[in-house]
């Protein structure tokens, strides 16, 4: 009898998926109570509906937002994925206002956001590839350069790029990486470490007056690959000037010209571009290369700031090769997260 009583009580008050579904239906029922027969559901929430339409327009036409005033367009594009967080907020407001008009309007930004970023929500990584590359802005103020070097080397990268190298710390990185990488070159504040021979190494002029970009030919078992390492100038958000990025934009154009002039068919760009793939100011670079994260990653792959990543301003871009997988590495002593990717050097078109 005791067993029967227990079974009866469990059937009516269980905590499985059925009960959770019942709670959700009950909550939805309370939110929509009184909607039927209420003619005001179409007149209420017009402001919310207007905000939803405006949000959809901003995301859909972000490339038309002018940069003439404080580089507003680039600022919006840098954090464009985060605008999707406004969709559930507007949905909640529409439900609380009991507005059918607002509910329908909220569908617009939801559809636009999914069209822009829905593909990043799925895991596109594969198991193939014959070259692993990694990049990391190590931060000039890194308190543990040896530990950072060991951490990124542990990724198994065949080719490793480091940016923001302080001159006084270069020897420390060289010692820490010597056991893993036989070949390396440091040009200014950027460096390249490789398990394969390097040749035709040179600095790349990105119109700064000092060296923050370089180029080298890496002779992999599958053939030569041109590897570029770059650290574009930082951008700032100022109350009086908006999103100040003029020097970054000028350097991006110069880097794009150098890559466009590259004679080798297979090219990798590793570095901190201080901008996202959505930022039209980087078109000189991004228009001619593919993001490994966009093509073969899982999620957005945000890299900065390391404590709470909000944007992918560090990039691994390729041309003439096929991305197979792309991922972020664990946090080091830097304010950026390291990135890694595996690519197929030998493609059907090679």
Short mmCIF file of C-alpha atoms in Angstrom, two decimals:
data_model
loop_
_atom_site.label_atom_id
_atom_site.label_comp_id
_atom_site.label_asym_id
_atom_site.label_seq_id
_atom_site.Cartn_x
_atom_site.Cartn_y
_atom_site.Cartn_z
CA UNK A 1 0.00 0.00 0.00
CA UNK A 2 2.87 2.34 0.86
CA UNK A 3 4.42 1.67 -2.52
CA UNK A 4 1.14 2.43 -4.30
CA UNK A 5 0.75 5.74 -2.45
CA UNK A 6 4.30 6.75 -3.37
CA UNK A 7 3.71 5.96 -7.05
CA UNK A 8 0.53 8.00 -7.10
CA UNK A 9 2.22 11.02 -5.54
CA UNK A 10 5.17 10.86 -7.96
CA UNK A 11 2.92 10.67 -10.98
CA UNK A 12 1.20 13.88 -10.00
CA UNK A 13 4.22 15.89 -8.83
CA UNK A 14 7.27 14.62 -10.71
CA UNK A 15 10.10 16.90 -11.76
CA UNK A 16 10.91 15.50 -15.19
CA UNK A 17 10.58 17.07 -18.65
CA UNK A 18 6.78 16.80 -18.50
CA UNK A 19 6.59 18.93 -15.38
CA UNK A 20 8.98 21.52 -16.82
CA UNK A 21 6.86 21.64 -19.96
CA UNK A 22 3.77 22.15 -17.82
CA UNK A 23 5.44 25.05 -16.03
CA UNK A 24 6.39 26.72 -19.30
CA UNK A 25 2.87 26.33 -20.65
CA UNK A 26 1.50 27.75 -17.41
CA UNK A 27 3.85 30.74 -17.59
CA UNK A 28 2.95 31.36 -21.24
CA UNK A 29 -0.71 31.04 -20.33
CA UNK A 30 -0.42 33.69 -17.63
CA UNK A 31 1.43 36.04 -19.98
CA UNK A 32 -1.19 35.68 -22.70
CA UNK A 33 -4.21 35.61 -20.39
CA UNK A 34 -6.93 37.97 -21.54
CA UNK A 35 -5.61 38.37 -25.07
CA UNK A 36 -8.63 36.87 -26.75
CA UNK A 37 -11.33 39.35 -27.40
CA UNK A 38 -9.09 42.30 -26.52
CA UNK A 39 -9.07 44.69 -29.49
CA UNK A 40 -6.21 46.68 -27.96
CA UNK A 41 -3.63 43.94 -28.58
CA UNK A 42 -3.05 45.50 -32.01
CA UNK A 43 -2.82 49.08 -30.71
CA UNK A 44 -0.60 48.47 -27.71
CA UNK A 45 3.18 48.16 -27.95
CA UNK A 46 3.69 50.34 -31.01
CA UNK A 47 6.89 51.76 -29.52
CA UNK A 48 8.21 48.25 -28.89
CA UNK A 49 7.32 47.28 -32.44
CA UNK A 50 9.12 50.35 -33.75
CA UNK A 51 12.24 49.44 -31.77
CA UNK A 52 12.13 45.91 -33.19
CA UNK A 53 11.90 47.20 -36.75
CA UNK A 54 14.74 49.67 -36.11
CA UNK A 55 16.92 46.88 -34.70
CA UNK A 56 16.25 44.76 -37.78
CA UNK A 57 17.15 47.66 -40.07
CA UNK A 58 20.41 48.36 -38.18
CA UNK A 59 21.52 44.73 -38.46
CA UNK A 60 20.37 44.33 -42.05
CA UNK A 61 21.89 47.62 -43.29
CA UNK A 62 24.90 47.84 -40.96
CA UNK A 63 27.23 48.37 -43.93
CA UNK A 64 25.35 51.58 -44.77
CA UNK A 65 25.84 53.17 -41.36
CA UNK A 66 28.28 56.01 -42.12
CA UNK A 67 31.77 56.11 -40.69
CA UNK A 68 32.14 59.84 -41.14
CA UNK A 69 30.94 60.59 -37.61
CA UNK A 70 33.15 58.84 -35.07
CA UNK A 71 33.44 55.68 -37.22
CA UNK A 72 29.99 54.73 -35.98
CA UNK A 73 29.58 52.06 -38.65
CA UNK A 74 32.74 50.22 -37.62
CA UNK A 75 31.77 50.46 -33.96
CA UNK A 76 28.38 48.85 -34.64
CA UNK A 77 29.97 46.17 -36.81
CA UNK A 78 32.55 45.29 -34.15
CA UNK A 79 29.84 44.29 -31.69
CA UNK A 80 27.15 43.37 -34.22
CA UNK A 81 26.48 39.83 -32.89
CA UNK A 82 25.63 41.23 -29.46
CA UNK A 83 22.65 43.14 -30.88
CA UNK A 84 20.89 39.79 -30.89
CA UNK A 85 20.57 40.05 -27.10
CA UNK A 86 17.98 42.78 -27.64
CA UNK A 87 15.63 40.32 -29.35
CA UNK A 88 14.58 38.37 -26.21
CA UNK A 89 14.30 41.66 -24.32
CA UNK A 90 11.87 43.01 -26.91
CA UNK A 91 10.02 39.70 -26.91
CA UNK A 92 9.54 39.88 -23.15
CA UNK A 93 8.33 43.47 -23.36
CA UNK A 94 5.86 42.52 -26.11
CA UNK A 95 4.47 39.70 -23.94
CA UNK A 96 4.19 41.90 -20.87
CA UNK A 97 2.47 44.60 -22.92
CA UNK A 98 0.20 41.95 -24.45
CA UNK A 99 0.86 43.40 -27.89
CA UNK A 100 0.30 41.23 -30.95
CA UNK A 101 1.79 43.98 -33.13
CA UNK A 102 5.03 43.98 -31.15
CA UNK A 103 5.23 40.19 -31.15
CA UNK A 104 5.01 40.07 -34.92
CA UNK A 105 7.56 42.88 -35.26
CA UNK A 106 10.09 41.07 -33.03
CA UNK A 107 10.19 38.26 -35.58
CA UNK A 108 12.00 40.62 -38.00
CA UNK A 109 15.23 41.18 -36.02
CA UNK A 110 15.23 37.52 -34.97
CA UNK A 111 15.20 36.40 -38.60
CA UNK A 112 17.86 38.95 -39.61
CA UNK A 113 20.18 37.91 -36.77
CA UNK A 114 19.82 34.23 -37.62
CA UNK A 115 20.53 35.00 -41.26
CA UNK A 116 23.73 36.85 -40.29
CA UNK A 117 25.04 34.62 -37.53
CA UNK A 118 22.99 31.45 -37.42
CA UNK A 119 25.68 29.56 -39.31
CA UNK A 120 28.17 30.26 -36.52
CA UNK A 121 26.03 28.43 -33.99
CA UNK A 122 26.76 25.04 -35.53
CA UNK A 123 29.98 23.06 -35.28
CA UNK A 124 31.59 23.00 -38.73
CA UNK A 125 34.91 21.50 -37.69
CA UNK A 126 36.29 18.38 -39.37
CA UNK A 127 39.12 16.00 -38.55
CA UNK A 128 41.27 16.55 -41.63
CA UNK A 129 44.04 19.01 -42.40
CA UNK A 130 47.80 18.81 -42.66
CA UNK A 131 48.98 22.08 -41.08
CA UNK A 132 48.14 23.50 -37.65
CA UNK A 133 48.67 27.23 -37.13
CA UNK A 134 48.22 29.42 -34.06
CA UNK A 135 48.38 33.10 -33.20
CA UNK A 136 48.52 35.00 -29.94
CA UNK A 137 48.82 38.62 -28.88
CA UNK A 138 50.95 37.93 -25.82
CA UNK A 139 50.55 41.44 -24.33
CA UNK A 140 53.64 43.55 -23.80
CA UNK A 141 52.90 43.65 -20.06
CA UNK A 142 52.61 39.86 -19.74
CA UNK A 143 54.03 38.89 -16.34
CA UNK A 144 54.72 35.29 -17.37
CA UNK A 145 56.15 35.14 -20.90
CA UNK A 146 57.72 31.71 -20.34
CA UNK A 147 54.44 30.21 -19.19
CA UNK A 148 52.56 31.84 -22.06
CA UNK A 149 55.06 30.45 -24.57
CA UNK A 150 54.76 26.94 -23.14
CA UNK A 151 50.96 27.14 -23.15
CA UNK A 152 50.67 28.09 -26.82
CA UNK A 153 53.36 25.61 -27.87
CA UNK A 154 51.33 22.88 -26.17
CA UNK A 155 48.60 23.48 -28.76
CA UNK A 156 50.59 21.37 -31.21
CA UNK A 157 50.84 24.18 -33.74
CA UNK A 158 53.29 23.65 -36.57
CA UNK A 159 53.46 27.41 -37.14
CA UNK A 160 53.03 29.93 -34.33
CA UNK A 161 52.74 33.72 -34.59
CA UNK A 162 53.18 36.04 -31.62
CA UNK A 163 52.31 39.72 -31.52
CA UNK A 164 53.07 42.59 -29.14
CA UNK A 165 56.50 41.25 -28.27
CA UNK A 166 58.37 43.51 -25.88
CA UNK A 167 62.05 43.73 -26.88
CA UNK A 168 63.19 42.80 -23.38
CA UNK A 169 61.04 39.63 -23.43
CA UNK A 170 62.01 38.31 -26.88
CA UNK A 171 64.91 36.23 -25.53
CA UNK A 172 62.57 34.64 -22.98
CA UNK A 173 60.14 33.57 -25.69
CA UNK A 174 62.99 32.29 -27.83
CA UNK A 175 64.32 30.11 -25.01
CA UNK A 176 60.90 28.77 -24.09
CA UNK A 177 60.02 27.86 -27.68
CA UNK A 178 63.42 26.59 -28.84
CA UNK A 179 62.66 22.98 -27.94
CA UNK A 180 59.49 22.91 -30.05
CA UNK A 181 60.34 25.13 -33.00
CA UNK A 182 63.60 24.84 -34.89
CA UNK A 183 63.05 27.93 -37.04
CA UNK A 184 61.95 31.39 -36.05
CA UNK A 185 62.23 35.07 -36.92
CA UNK A 186 61.29 38.21 -35.00
CA UNK A 187 60.62 41.43 -36.90
CA UNK A 188 59.92 44.40 -34.69
CA UNK A 189 57.13 43.48 -32.28
CA UNK A 190 55.90 40.38 -34.16
CA UNK A 191 57.48 36.97 -34.49
CA UNK A 192 57.02 33.66 -36.28
CA UNK A 193 58.04 30.24 -34.97
CA UNK A 194 57.92 27.17 -37.22
CA UNK A 195 58.71 23.47 -37.24
CA UNK A 196 59.43 23.84 -40.96
CA UNK A 197 62.13 25.92 -42.68
CA UNK A 198 61.58 29.64 -43.18
CA UNK A 199 62.79 31.64 -46.16
CA UNK A 200 62.19 35.01 -47.82
CA UNK A 201 61.57 36.55 -44.41
CA UNK A 202 60.97 40.27 -44.41
CA UNK A 203 59.15 43.06 -42.64
CA UNK A 204 55.90 44.32 -44.18
CA UNK A 205 55.35 48.07 -44.26
CA UNK A 206 51.89 48.86 -42.88
CA UNK A 207 52.51 52.64 -42.75
CA UNK A 208 53.31 52.97 -39.06
CA UNK A 209 56.94 54.00 -39.07
CA UNK A 210 57.96 50.92 -37.09
CA UNK A 211 57.61 47.17 -37.71
CA UNK A 212 54.40 45.43 -36.66
CA UNK A 213 53.98 43.06 -39.60
CA UNK A 214 56.12 40.47 -41.36
CA UNK A 215 56.04 37.86 -44.09
CA UNK A 216 57.82 34.52 -44.52
CA UNK A 217 57.68 31.45 -46.73
CA UNK A 218 57.14 28.29 -44.70
CA UNK A 219 58.27 25.17 -46.59
CA UNK A 220 55.77 22.56 -45.39
CA UNK A 221 55.86 18.90 -46.54
CA UNK A 222 52.87 19.74 -48.74
CA UNK A 223 54.52 22.75 -50.37
CA UNK A 224 55.42 26.38 -49.67
CA UNK A 225 52.99 28.64 -47.81
CA UNK A 226 53.26 32.41 -47.48
CA UNK A 227 52.62 33.31 -43.83
CA UNK A 228 51.89 36.88 -42.80
CA UNK A 229 51.93 38.04 -39.18
CA UNK A 230 50.38 41.40 -38.37
CA UNK A 231 49.39 43.53 -35.43
CA UNK A 232 47.29 46.44 -36.65
CA UNK A 233 47.06 49.60 -34.52
CA UNK A 234 44.62 49.65 -31.63
CA UNK A 235 41.33 51.48 -31.76
CA UNK A 236 39.80 53.60 -29.03
CA UNK A 237 36.28 54.65 -28.09
CA UNK A 238 36.35 58.31 -27.01
CA UNK A 239 33.42 60.46 -25.93
CA UNK A 240 34.63 63.40 -28.00
CA UNK A 241 35.78 61.46 -31.07
CA UNK A 242 33.77 58.23 -31.15
CA UNK A 243 35.47 55.10 -32.51
CA UNK A 244 38.95 56.37 -33.44
CA UNK A 245 40.44 53.94 -35.95
CA UNK A 246 42.03 56.05 -38.71
CA UNK A 247 45.54 54.60 -38.27
CA UNK A 248 44.17 51.05 -38.02
CA UNK A 249 42.23 51.53 -41.24
CA UNK A 250 45.28 52.94 -43.06
CA UNK A 251 47.41 50.00 -41.93
CA UNK A 252 44.72 47.52 -42.97
CA UNK A 253 44.75 48.95 -46.48
CA UNK A 254 48.54 48.62 -46.65
CA UNK A 255 48.40 45.04 -45.39
CA UNK A 256 45.71 44.23 -47.94
CA UNK A 257 47.91 45.56 -50.74
CA UNK A 258 50.85 43.42 -49.60
CA UNK A 259 48.70 40.27 -49.52
CA UNK A 260 47.18 41.09 -52.91
CA UNK A 261 50.70 41.29 -54.36
CA UNK A 262 51.70 37.91 -52.88
CA UNK A 263 52.87 35.52 -55.60
CA UNK A 264 52.46 32.25 -53.73
CA UNK A 265 48.97 30.79 -54.18
CA UNK A 266 48.68 29.58 -50.57
CA UNK A 267 48.58 32.31 -47.94
CA UNK A 268 47.91 32.45 -44.19
CA UNK A 269 47.43 35.63 -42.19
CA UNK A 270 47.91 35.34 -38.43
CA UNK A 271 47.53 38.24 -36.08
CA UNK A 272 45.69 40.83 -34.07
CA UNK A 273 43.79 42.94 -36.58
CA UNK A 274 41.97 44.96 -33.91
CA UNK A 275 38.77 44.45 -35.86
CA UNK A 276 36.20 41.81 -36.69
CA UNK A 277 35.29 40.20 -39.99
CA UNK A 278 32.15 42.37 -40.05
CA UNK A 279 34.11 45.64 -39.87
CA UNK A 280 34.07 47.18 -43.36
CA UNK A 281 37.33 49.01 -42.56
CA UNK A 282 39.18 45.69 -42.92
CA UNK A 283 37.73 44.92 -46.36
CA UNK A 284 41.12 45.30 -48.03
CA UNK A 285 42.19 42.19 -46.13
CA UNK A 286 38.99 40.24 -45.44
CA UNK A 287 37.63 40.51 -48.99
CA UNK A 288 40.45 38.33 -50.34
CA UNK A 289 40.74 35.77 -47.52
CA UNK A 290 38.57 33.33 -45.56
CA UNK A 291 38.18 33.20 -41.81
CA UNK A 292 38.97 29.74 -40.45
CA UNK A 293 36.45 30.34 -37.67
CA UNK A 294 33.67 31.26 -40.06
CA UNK A 295 34.43 28.33 -42.36
CA UNK A 296 35.31 25.58 -39.89
CA UNK A 297 34.80 26.79 -36.33
CA UNK A 298 32.29 26.16 -33.58
CA UNK A 299 30.68 29.34 -32.31
CA UNK A 300 31.90 32.91 -32.57
CA UNK A 301 35.44 32.27 -31.34
CA UNK A 302 35.66 35.58 -29.47
CA UNK A 303 39.22 36.36 -28.38
CA UNK A 304 39.13 39.67 -26.50
CA UNK A 305 39.13 40.58 -23.69
CA UNK A 306 40.33 37.24 -22.31
CA UNK A 307 38.45 37.65 -19.02
CA UNK A 308 35.11 38.02 -20.83
CA UNK A 309 35.54 37.69 -24.62
CA UNK A 310 33.21 39.99 -26.54
CA UNK A 311 34.78 40.23 -30.00
CA UNK A 312 37.04 38.27 -32.31
CA UNK A 313 39.65 40.89 -33.11
CA UNK A 314 42.41 38.28 -33.47
CA UNK A 315 42.18 36.41 -36.76
CA UNK A 316 43.38 33.41 -38.72
CA UNK A 317 42.66 33.99 -42.41
CA UNK A 318 43.61 31.80 -45.36
CA UNK A 319 43.70 31.92 -49.15
CA UNK A 320 44.24 28.96 -51.45
CA UNK A 321 43.79 26.46 -48.61
CA UNK A 322 40.83 24.73 -47.00
CA UNK A 323 40.06 25.35 -43.30
CA UNK A 324 39.24 22.12 -41.47
CA UNK A 325 38.85 23.26 -37.87
CA UNK A 326 39.29 26.41 -35.80
CA UNK A 327 39.22 27.00 -32.06
CA UNK A 328 40.32 29.24 -29.18
CA UNK A 329 42.99 28.10 -26.73
CA UNK A 330 42.91 28.47 -22.93
CA UNK A 331 43.69 31.82 -21.34
CA UNK A 332 47.32 32.72 -20.71
CA UNK A 333 48.90 35.73 -19.01
CA UNK A 334 47.66 37.94 -21.83
CA UNK A 335 44.48 39.98 -22.20
CA UNK A 336 43.82 38.11 -25.48
CA UNK A 337 42.96 34.47 -25.99
CA UNK A 338 45.21 32.47 -28.35
CA UNK A 339 43.65 31.06 -31.53
CA UNK A 340 44.46 27.92 -33.49
CA UNK A 341 43.28 26.32 -36.72
CA UNK A 342 44.01 23.29 -38.83
CA UNK A 343 44.03 23.72 -42.58
CA UNK A 344 44.47 21.52 -45.61
CA UNK A 345 47.42 22.81 -47.63
CA UNK A 346 46.90 20.39 -50.51
CA UNK A 347 43.52 21.10 -52.10
CA UNK A 348 41.92 19.88 -55.29
CA UNK A 349 42.78 23.19 -56.94
CA UNK A 350 46.45 23.10 -55.91
#
